[in-house]
mmCIF file of N, CA and C in Angstrom:
data_model
loop_
_atom_site.group_PDB
_atom_site.id
_atom_site.type_symbol
_atom_site.label_atom_id
_atom_site.label_comp_id
_atom_site.label_asym_id
_atom_site.label_seq_id
_atom_site.Cartn_x
_atom_site.Cartn_y
_atom_site.Cartn_z
ATOM 1 N N MET A 1 -13.304 -4.956 11.969
ATOM 2 C CA MET A 1 -12.408 -4.600 10.894
ATOM 3 C C MET A 1 -13.193 -3.717 9.929
ATOM 4 N N THR A 2 -12.556 -2.667 9.440
ATOM 5 C CA THR A 2 -13.196 -1.780 8.476
ATOM 6 C C THR A 2 -12.606 -2.027 7.103
ATOM 7 N N TYR A 3 -13.489 -2.164 6.124
ATOM 8 C CA TYR A 3 -13.096 -2.430 4.745
ATOM 9 C C TYR A 3 -13.507 -1.224 3.915
ATOM 10 N N GLU A 4 -12.601 -0.717 3.078
ATOM 11 C CA GLU A 4 -12.916 0.451 2.271
ATOM 12 C C GLU A 4 -12.766 0.132 0.797
ATOM 13 N N GLU A 5 -13.812 0.454 0.018
ATOM 14 C CA GLU A 5 -13.777 0.260 -1.420
ATOM 15 C C GLU A 5 -14.505 1.425 -2.067
ATOM 16 N N ASP A 6 -13.864 2.080 -3.012
ATOM 17 C CA ASP A 6 -14.428 3.235 -3.721
ATOM 18 C C ASP A 6 -14.920 4.315 -2.761
ATOM 19 N N GLY A 7 -14.184 4.548 -1.693
ATOM 20 C CA GLY A 7 -14.524 5.604 -0.752
ATOM 21 C C GLY A 7 -15.613 5.234 0.231
ATOM 22 N N GLN A 8 -16.196 4.073 0.121
ATOM 23 C CA GLN A 8 -17.255 3.609 1.028
ATOM 24 C C GLN A 8 -16.643 2.718 2.098
ATOM 25 N N LYS A 9 -16.907 3.045 3.361
ATOM 26 C CA LYS A 9 -16.399 2.225 4.465
ATOM 27 C C LYS A 9 -17.484 1.265 4.931
ATOM 28 N N THR A 10 -17.083 0.032 5.151
ATOM 29 C CA THR A 10 -18.005 -1.004 5.612
ATOM 30 C C THR A 10 -17.354 -1.739 6.766
ATOM 31 N N ASN A 11 -18.115 -1.967 7.846
ATOM 32 C CA ASN A 11 -17.611 -2.758 8.967
ATOM 33 C C ASN A 11 -17.842 -4.227 8.683
ATOM 34 N N ILE A 12 -16.817 -5.045 8.912
ATOM 35 C CA ILE A 12 -16.907 -6.483 8.686
ATOM 36 C C ILE A 12 -16.541 -7.190 9.984
ATOM 37 N N ASN A 13 -17.388 -8.097 10.398
ATOM 38 C CA ASN A 13 -17.084 -8.904 11.576
ATOM 39 C C ASN A 13 -16.371 -10.164 11.109
ATOM 40 N N MET A 14 -15.167 -10.378 11.630
ATOM 41 C CA MET A 14 -14.378 -11.540 11.239
ATOM 42 C C MET A 14 -13.976 -12.315 12.481
ATOM 43 N N THR A 15 -14.002 -13.616 12.342
ATOM 44 C CA THR A 15 -13.533 -14.477 13.425
ATOM 45 C C THR A 15 -12.025 -14.658 13.296
ATOM 46 N N ARG A 16 -11.429 -15.219 14.317
ATOM 47 C CA ARG A 16 -9.982 -15.519 14.254
ATOM 48 C C ARG A 16 -9.698 -16.486 13.100
ATOM 49 N N GLU A 17 -10.613 -17.439 12.887
ATOM 50 C CA GLU A 17 -10.448 -18.421 11.806
ATOM 51 C C GLU A 17 -10.462 -17.733 10.436
ATOM 52 N N ASP A 18 -11.344 -16.725 10.274
ATOM 53 C CA ASP A 18 -11.391 -15.971 9.018
ATOM 54 C C ASP A 18 -10.064 -15.262 8.765
ATOM 55 N N ILE A 19 -9.537 -14.644 9.808
ATOM 56 C CA ILE A 19 -8.268 -13.911 9.676
ATOM 57 C C ILE A 19 -7.135 -14.887 9.343
ATOM 58 N N LYS A 20 -7.138 -16.048 10.015
ATOM 59 C CA LYS A 20 -6.116 -17.060 9.738
ATOM 60 C C LYS A 20 -6.194 -17.515 8.280
ATOM 61 N N THR A 21 -7.402 -17.761 7.790
ATOM 62 C CA THR A 21 -7.587 -18.193 6.404
ATOM 63 C C THR A 21 -7.076 -17.141 5.436
ATOM 64 N N LEU A 22 -7.394 -15.874 5.693
ATOM 65 C CA LEU A 22 -6.915 -14.792 4.826
ATOM 66 C C LEU A 22 -5.398 -14.696 4.848
ATOM 67 N N SER A 23 -4.796 -14.858 6.023
ATOM 68 C CA SER A 23 -3.339 -14.763 6.092
ATOM 69 C C SER A 23 -2.682 -15.912 5.340
ATOM 70 N N GLU A 24 -3.299 -17.108 5.366
ATOM 71 C CA GLU A 24 -2.749 -18.235 4.613
ATOM 72 C C GLU A 24 -2.826 -17.978 3.117
ATOM 73 N N VAL A 25 -3.884 -17.372 2.661
ATOM 74 C CA VAL A 25 -4.022 -17.023 1.242
ATOM 75 C C VAL A 25 -2.952 -16.024 0.854
ATOM 76 N N ASP A 26 -2.715 -15.022 1.699
ATOM 77 C CA ASP A 26 -1.681 -14.035 1.405
ATOM 78 C C ASP A 26 -0.308 -14.685 1.320
ATOM 79 N N ILE A 27 -0.024 -15.616 2.233
ATOM 80 C CA ILE A 27 1.272 -16.285 2.236
ATOM 81 C C ILE A 27 1.453 -17.074 0.944
ATOM 82 N N LYS A 28 0.426 -17.808 0.525
ATOM 83 C CA LYS A 28 0.535 -18.610 -0.692
ATOM 84 C C LYS A 28 0.723 -17.725 -1.920
ATOM 85 N N ASP A 29 0.080 -16.550 -1.922
ATOM 86 C CA ASP A 29 0.231 -15.639 -3.054
ATOM 87 C C ASP A 29 1.652 -15.110 -3.164
ATOM 88 N N ASP A 30 2.330 -14.953 -2.016
ATOM 89 C CA ASP A 30 3.691 -14.420 -2.002
ATOM 90 C C ASP A 30 4.739 -15.497 -2.240
ATOM 91 N N MET A 31 4.335 -16.758 -2.298
ATOM 92 C CA MET A 31 5.289 -17.852 -2.401
ATOM 93 C C MET A 31 5.734 -18.060 -3.849
ATOM 94 N N GLU A 32 7.022 -18.264 -3.980
ATOM 95 C CA GLU A 32 7.603 -18.569 -5.287
ATOM 96 C C GLU A 32 8.206 -19.963 -5.193
ATOM 97 N N GLU A 33 7.896 -20.826 -6.159
ATOM 98 C CA GLU A 33 8.398 -22.191 -6.145
ATOM 99 C C GLU A 33 9.263 -22.461 -7.367
ATOM 100 N N THR A 34 10.383 -23.152 -7.125
ATOM 101 C CA THR A 34 11.291 -23.536 -8.193
ATOM 102 C C THR A 34 11.617 -25.010 -8.005
ATOM 103 N N CYS A 35 11.612 -25.758 -9.109
ATOM 104 C CA CYS A 35 11.903 -27.181 -9.041
ATOM 105 C C CYS A 35 13.227 -27.467 -9.761
ATOM 106 N N HIS A 36 14.104 -28.235 -9.096
ATOM 107 C CA HIS A 36 15.400 -28.621 -9.671
ATOM 108 C C HIS A 36 15.463 -30.143 -9.710
ATOM 109 N N LEU A 37 16.098 -30.692 -10.723
ATOM 110 C CA LEU A 37 16.297 -32.130 -10.804
ATOM 111 C C LEU A 37 17.792 -32.411 -10.855
ATOM 112 N N LEU A 38 18.264 -33.178 -9.880
ATOM 113 C CA LEU A 38 19.660 -33.600 -9.859
ATOM 114 C C LEU A 38 19.685 -35.062 -10.281
ATOM 115 N N LYS A 39 20.414 -35.351 -11.339
ATOM 116 C CA LYS A 39 20.457 -36.723 -11.878
ATOM 117 C C LYS A 39 21.676 -37.461 -11.338
ATOM 118 N N SER A 40 21.476 -38.721 -11.051
ATOM 119 C CA SER A 40 22.540 -39.638 -10.623
ATOM 120 C C SER A 40 23.391 -39.079 -9.486
ATOM 121 N N GLU A 41 22.726 -38.607 -8.443
ATOM 122 C CA GLU A 41 23.426 -38.104 -7.260
ATOM 123 C C GLU A 41 23.706 -39.255 -6.305
ATOM 124 N N GLN A 42 24.869 -39.240 -5.676
ATOM 125 C CA GLN A 42 25.176 -40.234 -4.660
ATOM 126 C C GLN A 42 24.587 -39.755 -3.343
ATOM 127 N N LEU A 43 23.773 -40.595 -2.726
ATOM 128 C CA LEU A 43 23.114 -40.271 -1.466
ATOM 129 C C LEU A 43 23.503 -41.313 -0.427
ATOM 130 N N GLU A 44 24.218 -40.902 0.599
ATOM 131 C CA GLU A 44 24.578 -41.828 1.671
ATOM 132 C C GLU A 44 23.360 -42.024 2.567
ATOM 133 N N ILE A 45 23.043 -43.272 2.864
ATOM 134 C CA ILE A 45 21.873 -43.579 3.673
ATOM 135 C C ILE A 45 22.206 -43.367 5.146
ATOM 136 N N VAL A 46 21.437 -42.504 5.782
ATOM 137 C CA VAL A 46 21.592 -42.239 7.212
ATOM 138 C C VAL A 46 20.545 -43.024 7.992
ATOM 139 N N SER A 47 19.294 -42.975 7.503
ATOM 140 C CA SER A 47 18.206 -43.645 8.193
ATOM 141 C C SER A 47 17.142 -44.102 7.195
ATOM 142 N N PRO A 48 17.126 -45.412 6.855
ATOM 143 C CA PRO A 48 16.099 -45.912 5.945
ATOM 144 C C PRO A 48 14.784 -46.138 6.694
ATOM 145 N N VAL A 49 13.696 -46.203 5.947
ATOM 146 C CA VAL A 49 12.377 -46.475 6.527
ATOM 147 C C VAL A 49 11.789 -47.661 5.770
ATOM 148 N N PHE A 50 11.386 -48.684 6.502
ATOM 149 C CA PHE A 50 10.919 -49.921 5.880
ATOM 150 C C PHE A 50 9.407 -50.073 6.010
ATOM 151 N N ILE A 51 8.663 -49.265 5.259
ATOM 152 C CA ILE A 51 7.207 -49.397 5.232
ATOM 153 C C ILE A 51 6.730 -49.422 3.789
ATOM 154 N N ASP A 52 5.512 -49.903 3.602
ATOM 155 C CA ASP A 52 4.977 -50.124 2.260
ATOM 156 C C ASP A 52 4.270 -48.891 1.694
ATOM 157 N N GLU A 53 4.974 -47.807 1.624
ATOM 158 C CA GLU A 53 4.443 -46.577 1.023
ATOM 159 C C GLU A 53 5.597 -45.596 0.865
ATOM 160 N N PRO A 54 5.421 -44.599 0.019
ATOM 161 C CA PRO A 54 6.484 -43.588 -0.059
ATOM 162 C C PRO A 54 6.761 -43.025 1.333
ATOM 163 N N SER A 55 8.013 -42.965 1.691
ATOM 164 C CA SER A 55 8.375 -42.558 3.040
ATOM 165 C C SER A 55 9.616 -41.675 3.024
ATOM 166 N N LYS A 56 9.807 -40.924 4.104
ATOM 167 C CA LYS A 56 10.957 -40.033 4.195
ATOM 168 C C LYS A 56 12.140 -40.769 4.814
ATOM 169 N N TRP A 57 13.206 -40.793 4.061
ATOM 170 C CA TRP A 57 14.464 -41.342 4.535
ATOM 171 C C TRP A 57 15.391 -40.172 4.841
ATOM 172 N N LYS A 58 16.297 -40.388 5.774
ATOM 173 C CA LYS A 58 17.366 -39.409 5.981
ATOM 174 C C LYS A 58 18.553 -39.870 5.158
ATOM 175 N N VAL A 59 19.051 -38.971 4.319
ATOM 176 C CA VAL A 59 20.206 -39.260 3.473
ATOM 177 C C VAL A 59 21.130 -38.050 3.490
ATOM 178 N N LYS A 60 22.378 -38.284 3.116
ATOM 179 C CA LYS A 60 23.319 -37.178 2.965
ATOM 180 C C LYS A 60 23.449 -36.842 1.495
ATOM 181 N N LEU A 61 23.147 -35.603 1.169
ATOM 182 C CA LEU A 61 23.280 -35.080 -0.183
ATOM 183 C C LEU A 61 24.372 -34.037 -0.160
ATOM 184 N N ARG A 62 25.487 -34.334 -0.826
ATOM 185 C CA ARG A 62 26.617 -33.402 -0.878
ATOM 186 C C ARG A 62 27.046 -32.936 0.514
ATOM 187 N N GLY A 63 27.065 -33.903 1.474
ATOM 188 C CA GLY A 63 27.538 -33.621 2.824
ATOM 189 C C GLY A 63 26.483 -33.095 3.785
ATOM 190 N N LYS A 64 25.288 -32.786 3.297
ATOM 191 C CA LYS A 64 24.232 -32.237 4.147
ATOM 192 C C LYS A 64 23.157 -33.307 4.358
ATOM 193 N N THR A 65 22.760 -33.542 5.622
ATOM 194 C CA THR A 65 21.712 -34.518 5.911
ATOM 195 C C THR A 65 20.349 -33.887 5.645
ATOM 196 N N ILE A 66 19.538 -34.592 4.843
ATOM 197 C CA ILE A 66 18.204 -34.114 4.479
ATOM 198 C C ILE A 66 17.200 -35.243 4.674
ATOM 199 N N SER A 67 15.929 -34.895 4.705
ATOM 200 C CA SER A 67 14.848 -35.882 4.684
ATOM 201 C C SER A 67 14.262 -35.869 3.284
ATOM 202 N N ALA A 68 14.212 -37.032 2.658
ATOM 203 C CA ALA A 68 13.720 -37.123 1.285
ATOM 204 C C ALA A 68 12.712 -38.259 1.180
ATOM 205 N N THR A 69 11.634 -38.010 0.468
ATOM 206 C CA THR A 69 10.632 -39.039 0.229
ATOM 207 C C THR A 69 11.047 -39.868 -0.974
ATOM 208 N N ILE A 70 11.100 -41.178 -0.793
ATOM 209 C CA ILE A 70 11.417 -42.069 -1.916
ATOM 210 C C ILE A 70 10.099 -42.474 -2.563
ATOM 211 N N ILE A 71 9.960 -42.155 -3.854
ATOM 212 C CA ILE A 71 8.726 -42.505 -4.557
ATOM 213 C C ILE A 71 8.952 -43.559 -5.644
ATOM 214 N N ASP A 72 10.161 -44.082 -5.722
ATOM 215 C CA ASP A 72 10.468 -45.139 -6.690
ATOM 216 C C ASP A 72 9.849 -46.442 -6.196
ATOM 217 N N ARG A 73 8.698 -46.808 -6.732
ATOM 218 C CA ARG A 73 7.919 -47.964 -6.290
ATOM 219 C C ARG A 73 8.699 -49.267 -6.432
ATOM 220 N N ASP A 74 9.431 -49.444 -7.528
ATOM 221 C CA ASP A 74 10.212 -50.679 -7.731
ATOM 222 C C ASP A 74 11.254 -50.854 -6.634
ATOM 223 N N PHE A 75 11.941 -49.778 -6.294
ATOM 224 C CA PHE A 75 12.966 -49.811 -5.244
ATOM 225 C C PHE A 75 12.328 -50.160 -3.897
ATOM 226 N N LEU A 76 11.212 -49.519 -3.577
ATOM 227 C CA LEU A 76 10.533 -49.797 -2.306
ATOM 228 C C LEU A 76 10.055 -51.245 -2.236
ATOM 229 N N ASP A 77 9.567 -51.763 -3.354
ATOM 230 C CA ASP A 77 9.119 -53.161 -3.386
ATOM 231 C C ASP A 77 10.272 -54.130 -3.134
ATOM 232 N N MET A 78 11.443 -53.854 -3.710
ATOM 233 C CA MET A 78 12.607 -54.721 -3.492
ATOM 234 C C MET A 78 13.013 -54.725 -2.021
ATOM 235 N N ILE A 79 12.909 -53.580 -1.367
ATOM 236 C CA ILE A 79 13.248 -53.501 0.059
ATOM 237 C C ILE A 79 12.263 -54.335 0.867
ATOM 238 N N LEU A 80 10.983 -54.185 0.572
ATOM 239 C CA LEU A 80 9.956 -54.922 1.321
ATOM 240 C C LEU A 80 10.069 -56.426 1.122
ATOM 241 N N GLN A 81 10.577 -56.854 -0.016
ATOM 242 C CA GLN A 81 10.751 -58.280 -0.288
ATOM 243 C C GLN A 81 12.123 -58.776 0.179
ATOM 244 N N SER A 82 12.837 -57.932 0.906
ATOM 245 C CA SER A 82 14.166 -58.252 1.460
ATOM 246 C C SER A 82 15.185 -58.581 0.386
ATOM 247 N N GLU A 83 15.022 -58.028 -0.792
ATOM 248 C CA GLU A 83 15.995 -58.222 -1.862
ATOM 249 C C GLU A 83 17.171 -57.264 -1.720
ATOM 250 N N ILE A 84 17.000 -56.240 -0.919
ATOM 251 C CA ILE A 84 18.050 -55.250 -0.694
ATOM 252 C C ILE A 84 18.249 -55.103 0.805
ATOM 253 N N SER A 85 19.500 -55.093 1.243
ATOM 254 C CA SER A 85 19.847 -54.850 2.642
ATOM 255 C C SER A 85 20.805 -53.675 2.703
ATOM 256 N N PHE A 86 20.889 -53.069 3.861
ATOM 257 C CA PHE A 86 21.766 -51.909 4.030
ATOM 258 C C PHE A 86 22.668 -52.097 5.232
ATOM 259 N N ALA A 87 23.841 -51.489 5.128
ATOM 260 C CA ALA A 87 24.790 -51.475 6.234
ATOM 261 C C ALA A 87 25.295 -50.036 6.396
ATOM 262 N N LYS A 88 25.934 -49.767 7.504
ATOM 263 C CA LYS A 88 26.459 -48.430 7.779
ATOM 264 C C LYS A 88 27.374 -47.979 6.643
ATOM 265 N N GLY A 89 27.155 -46.749 6.188
ATOM 266 C CA GLY A 89 28.004 -46.173 5.154
ATOM 267 C C GLY A 89 27.543 -46.442 3.733
ATOM 268 N N ASP A 90 26.465 -47.228 3.572
ATOM 269 C CA ASP A 90 25.954 -47.523 2.231
ATOM 270 C C ASP A 90 25.394 -46.268 1.573
ATOM 271 N N ALA A 91 25.405 -46.302 0.253
ATOM 272 C CA ALA A 91 24.878 -45.170 -0.520
ATOM 273 C C ALA A 91 24.069 -45.708 -1.693
ATOM 274 N N ILE A 92 23.186 -44.868 -2.194
ATOM 275 C CA ILE A 92 22.450 -45.171 -3.413
ATOM 276 C C ILE A 92 22.765 -44.075 -4.424
ATOM 277 N N VAL A 93 22.574 -44.376 -5.685
ATOM 278 C CA VAL A 93 22.702 -43.368 -6.740
ATOM 279 C C VAL A 93 21.293 -43.166 -7.289
ATOM 280 N N ALA A 94 20.833 -41.920 -7.258
ATOM 281 C CA ALA A 94 19.437 -41.671 -7.605
ATOM 282 C C ALA A 94 19.237 -40.289 -8.219
ATOM 283 N N ASP A 95 18.096 -40.147 -8.880
ATOM 284 C CA ASP A 95 17.652 -38.835 -9.349
ATOM 285 C C ASP A 95 16.822 -38.239 -8.220
ATOM 286 N N ILE A 96 17.128 -37.007 -7.865
ATOM 287 C CA ILE A 96 16.423 -36.356 -6.764
ATOM 288 C C ILE A 96 15.854 -35.021 -7.232
ATOM 289 N N GLU A 97 14.597 -34.820 -6.910
ATOM 290 C CA GLU A 97 13.892 -33.596 -7.273
ATOM 291 C C GLU A 97 13.866 -32.703 -6.030
ATOM 292 N N ILE A 98 14.221 -31.424 -6.225
ATOM 293 C CA ILE A 98 14.239 -30.481 -5.118
ATOM 294 C C ILE A 98 13.261 -29.356 -5.434
ATOM 295 N N LEU A 99 12.252 -29.229 -4.588
ATOM 296 C CA LEU A 99 11.282 -28.148 -4.727
ATOM 297 C C LEU A 99 11.663 -27.071 -3.724
ATOM 298 N N GLU A 100 12.033 -25.903 -4.233
ATOM 299 C CA GLU A 100 12.441 -24.783 -3.392
ATOM 300 C C GLU A 100 11.261 -23.821 -3.281
ATOM 301 N N LYS A 101 10.848 -23.549 -2.038
ATOM 302 C CA LYS A 101 9.740 -22.627 -1.789
ATOM 303 C C LYS A 101 10.294 -21.377 -1.124
ATOM 304 N N LYS A 102 10.079 -20.230 -1.768
ATOM 305 C CA LYS A 102 10.593 -18.969 -1.235
ATOM 306 C C LYS A 102 9.432 -18.069 -0.832
ATOM 307 N N GLN A 103 9.545 -17.513 0.361
ATOM 308 C CA GLN A 103 8.644 -16.472 0.811
ATOM 309 C C GLN A 103 9.498 -15.275 1.181
ATOM 310 N N LYS A 104 8.871 -14.231 1.664
ATOM 311 C CA LYS A 104 9.599 -12.994 1.963
ATOM 312 C C LYS A 104 10.895 -13.245 2.724
ATOM 313 N N LYS A 105 10.806 -13.845 3.888
ATOM 314 C CA LYS A 105 12.000 -14.029 4.718
ATOM 315 C C LYS A 105 12.327 -15.486 4.973
ATOM 316 N N ARG A 106 11.634 -16.379 4.256
ATOM 317 C CA ARG A 106 11.823 -17.796 4.515
ATOM 318 C C ARG A 106 12.023 -18.577 3.241
ATOM 319 N N LYS A 107 12.845 -19.597 3.337
ATOM 320 C CA LYS A 107 13.093 -20.493 2.215
ATOM 321 C C LYS A 107 13.020 -21.913 2.767
ATOM 322 N N SER A 108 12.293 -22.792 2.059
ATOM 323 C CA SER A 108 12.226 -24.185 2.485
ATOM 324 C C SER A 108 12.401 -25.083 1.265
ATOM 325 N N PHE A 109 12.748 -26.336 1.544
ATOM 326 C CA PHE A 109 13.015 -27.287 0.476
ATOM 327 C C PHE A 109 12.240 -28.583 0.728
ATOM 328 N N VAL A 110 11.731 -29.172 -0.342
ATOM 329 C CA VAL A 110 11.090 -30.480 -0.290
ATOM 330 C C VAL A 110 11.884 -31.370 -1.235
ATOM 331 N N TYR A 111 12.344 -32.520 -0.724
ATOM 332 C CA TYR A 111 13.182 -33.429 -1.501
ATOM 333 C C TYR A 111 12.405 -34.703 -1.815
ATOM 334 N N ARG A 112 12.486 -35.144 -3.086
ATOM 335 C CA ARG A 112 11.847 -36.403 -3.515
ATOM 336 C C ARG A 112 12.833 -37.202 -4.351
ATOM 337 N N ILE A 113 13.081 -38.430 -3.927
ATOM 338 C CA ILE A 113 13.925 -39.339 -4.691
ATOM 339 C C ILE A 113 13.003 -40.047 -5.668
ATOM 340 N N ILE A 114 13.165 -39.726 -6.959
ATOM 341 C CA ILE A 114 12.191 -40.214 -7.934
ATOM 342 C C ILE A 114 12.624 -41.494 -8.641
ATOM 343 N N ALA A 115 13.920 -41.752 -8.714
ATOM 344 C CA ALA A 115 14.404 -42.980 -9.360
ATOM 345 C C ALA A 115 15.736 -43.383 -8.743
ATOM 346 N N VAL A 116 15.827 -44.635 -8.300
ATOM 347 C CA VAL A 116 17.073 -45.162 -7.741
ATOM 348 C C VAL A 116 17.722 -46.024 -8.813
ATOM 349 N N HIS A 117 18.972 -45.678 -9.161
ATOM 350 C CA HIS A 117 19.676 -46.376 -10.236
ATOM 351 C C HIS A 117 20.654 -47.445 -9.743
ATOM 352 N N ASN A 118 21.257 -47.207 -8.586
ATOM 353 C CA ASN A 118 22.275 -48.113 -8.073
ATOM 354 C C ASN A 118 22.109 -48.185 -6.560
ATOM 355 N N TYR A 119 22.281 -49.371 -6.000
ATOM 356 C CA TYR A 119 22.092 -49.575 -4.568
ATOM 357 C C TYR A 119 22.968 -50.741 -4.142
ATOM 358 N N PRO A 120 23.178 -50.925 -2.820
ATOM 359 C CA PRO A 120 24.020 -52.029 -2.341
ATOM 360 C C PRO A 120 23.450 -53.375 -2.766
ATOM 361 N N ARG A 121 24.320 -54.336 -3.041
ATOM 362 C CA ARG A 121 23.878 -55.659 -3.522
ATOM 363 C C ARG A 121 24.151 -56.732 -2.466
ATOM 364 N N TYR A 122 23.678 -56.505 -1.261
ATOM 365 C CA TYR A 122 23.853 -57.511 -0.212
ATOM 366 C C TYR A 122 22.717 -58.512 -0.276
ATOM 367 N N SER A 123 23.038 -59.764 0.033
ATOM 368 C CA SER A 123 21.955 -60.744 0.177
ATOM 369 C C SER A 123 21.687 -60.875 1.664
ATOM 370 N N ARG A 124 20.458 -61.006 1.981
ATOM 371 C CA ARG A 124 20.073 -61.084 3.382
ATOM 372 C C ARG A 124 20.075 -62.542 3.808
ATOM 373 N N VAL A 125 20.768 -62.841 4.895
ATOM 374 C CA VAL A 125 20.854 -64.204 5.404
ATOM 375 C C VAL A 125 20.078 -64.266 6.707
ATOM 376 N N LEU A 126 19.077 -65.138 6.749
ATOM 377 C CA LEU A 126 18.302 -65.321 7.971
ATOM 378 C C LEU A 126 18.895 -66.467 8.771
ATOM 379 N N LYS A 127 19.165 -66.225 10.052
ATOM 380 C CA LYS A 127 19.727 -67.272 10.912
ATOM 381 C C LYS A 127 18.607 -68.121 11.491
ATOM 382 N N LYS A 128 18.836 -69.431 11.544
ATOM 383 C CA LYS A 128 17.878 -70.344 12.147
ATOM 384 C C LYS A 128 18.246 -70.523 13.603
ATOM 385 N N ASN A 129 17.214 -70.746 14.412
ATOM 386 C CA ASN A 129 17.468 -71.044 15.828
ATOM 387 C C ASN A 129 18.045 -72.447 15.942
ATOM 388 N N ILE A 130 19.231 -72.532 16.486
ATOM 389 C CA ILE A 130 19.888 -73.835 16.652
ATOM 390 C C ILE A 130 19.832 -74.181 18.146
ATOM 391 N N GLN A 131 19.250 -75.348 18.432
ATOM 392 C CA GLN A 131 19.152 -75.755 19.846
ATOM 393 C C GLN A 131 19.777 -77.088 20.073
#
């Protein structure tokens, strides 16, 4: 690769990894990010995840299925303690943060559920083995 600065040409030996790193820097420089907060949105639960850390759930937001990370620690703790159960068609009401990333020809979104305000109030009943 030849590099020119102030009329002086210099040969530079670059590896594929160097070129990849430079291209990633260029992409990040061209990226524009916008953050939106939607308050008290109804999110229909498509696929919950029952693990002890922020996790991506599939939910329907305004008719569109998305993957969103739930970061509301209190809500996640209630799920892990079986204080909350879900059934088909259930929904939660939550504040959701949408990070929109724009590049030249591409747009992507990152969804985070930051606070859950309302959720189904089912009690979980464990069946005993009857013999």
